[in-house]
Amino acid sequence: MAHANNLGLRAATLGLNSTGADQNGAHLNLHYAITAHHGLEVNFDLADTEISTIGAVRAGLHLSPASDRRYSLFAYLADFNNESSRLGGLGIQGRREIAGLTLGAYGGFDLRDSAMATRPLGDSDVLFAGGEIRFDLGPSWQGFAQIGLAEFDELRLSTTQVTGEIGVQWLDHSGAVAVTASYGFEEFSNPALRDRGQFRLGVEITLGKRPVYTPLPFADPFLPVVACGL
């Protein structure tokens, strides 16, 4: 990392996670500093679901006018394994620390281009928004809660999606290793889609200085719909 710092690379984080719904994933996050107040984050994500394996690249440019806040623009592109189906998205997000709490909010839109006749949803677009709160539980523990809303308004699928997650994260004293345990849920207004809950266990290893802010979760909100076979 000392040599990489000369190239602007401040941190590299590798994460692995598994859920109770037989979904496994991995991500690599690279954090670059452009100036003292500007930076670039690049994520490489892999999600192995019961329906398909999805690979994605996400990039975000951020502005940090002060140490307690950050605003960013992000974009991502994802591809399905063994089929002609792709996801893409654009959005904005912001983080702010207030009285020991870290508050976050994001919003944007996603597009899917699918040539697969087996996908009932086919080509589609969706608007999404969400928020997050993180708080310290002790010197090495942090709690968090997330909520997300998405609106699908297509001829073949009309539904409002609500997703949420609540959990805890343990950090070792150096900040190099983090372990996360959480419970999440997915609910749909359309009765044709099944609601479900799942437990997640994950571990992250960071080289360099651990990023202050957690990046936007990958494949939100299409991944729950993909898991339903659409």
mmCIF file of C-alpha atoms in Angstrom, residues 5 11 17 31 45 90 104 109 122 126 130 143 150 152 161 169 173 180 189-190 197 205 207 216 223:
data_model
loop_
_atom_site.group_PDB
_atom_site.id
_atom_site.type_symbol
_atom_site.label_atom_id
_atom_site.label_comp_id
_atom_site.label_asym_id
_atom_site.label_seq_id
_atom_site.Cartn_x
_atom_site.Cartn_y
_atom_site.Cartn_z
ATOM 1 C CA ASN A 5 -0.218 5.427 -2.296
ATOM 2 C CA ALA A 11 -7.376 1.520 0.409
ATOM 3 C CA ASN A 17 -20.650 -12.834 2.277
ATOM 4 C CA HIS A 31 -10.533 3.893 -3.077
ATOM 5 C CA ASP A 45 -18.881 -7.299 -7.462
ATOM 6 C CA LEU A 90 -27.082 5.968 -12.375
ATOM 7 C CA GLY A 104 -26.948 8.193 4.383
ATOM 8 C CA PHE A 109 -32.731 4.748 -11.718
ATOM 9 C CA GLY A 122 -37.678 -8.521 -20.153
ATOM 10 C CA VAL A 126 -37.086 1.245 -12.223
ATOM 11 C CA GLY A 130 -33.165 4.527 0.160
ATOM 12 C CA GLY A 143 -25.029 -1.145 14.474
ATOM 13 C CA ALA A 150 -38.263 0.852 -5.667
ATOM 14 C CA PHE A 152 -41.533 -1.061 -11.091
ATOM 15 C CA GLN A 161 -40.610 -3.129 -3.612
ATOM 16 C CA GLN A 169 -20.512 -5.061 12.524
ATOM 17 C CA HIS A 173 -8.575 -2.610 16.761
ATOM 18 C CA THR A 180 -20.958 -8.365 9.713
ATOM 19 C CA SER A 189 -46.979 -5.136 -3.330
ATOM 20 C CA ASN A 190 -47.625 -7.574 -6.195
ATOM 21 C CA GLY A 197 -36.325 -12.777 4.829
ATOM 22 C CA ILE A 205 -10.264 -7.456 4.867
ATOM 23 C CA LEU A 207 -5.312 -3.039 3.120
ATOM 24 C CA LEU A 216 -23.937 1.728 -2.107
ATOM 25 C CA LEU A 223 -31.291 -8.573 -7.505
#
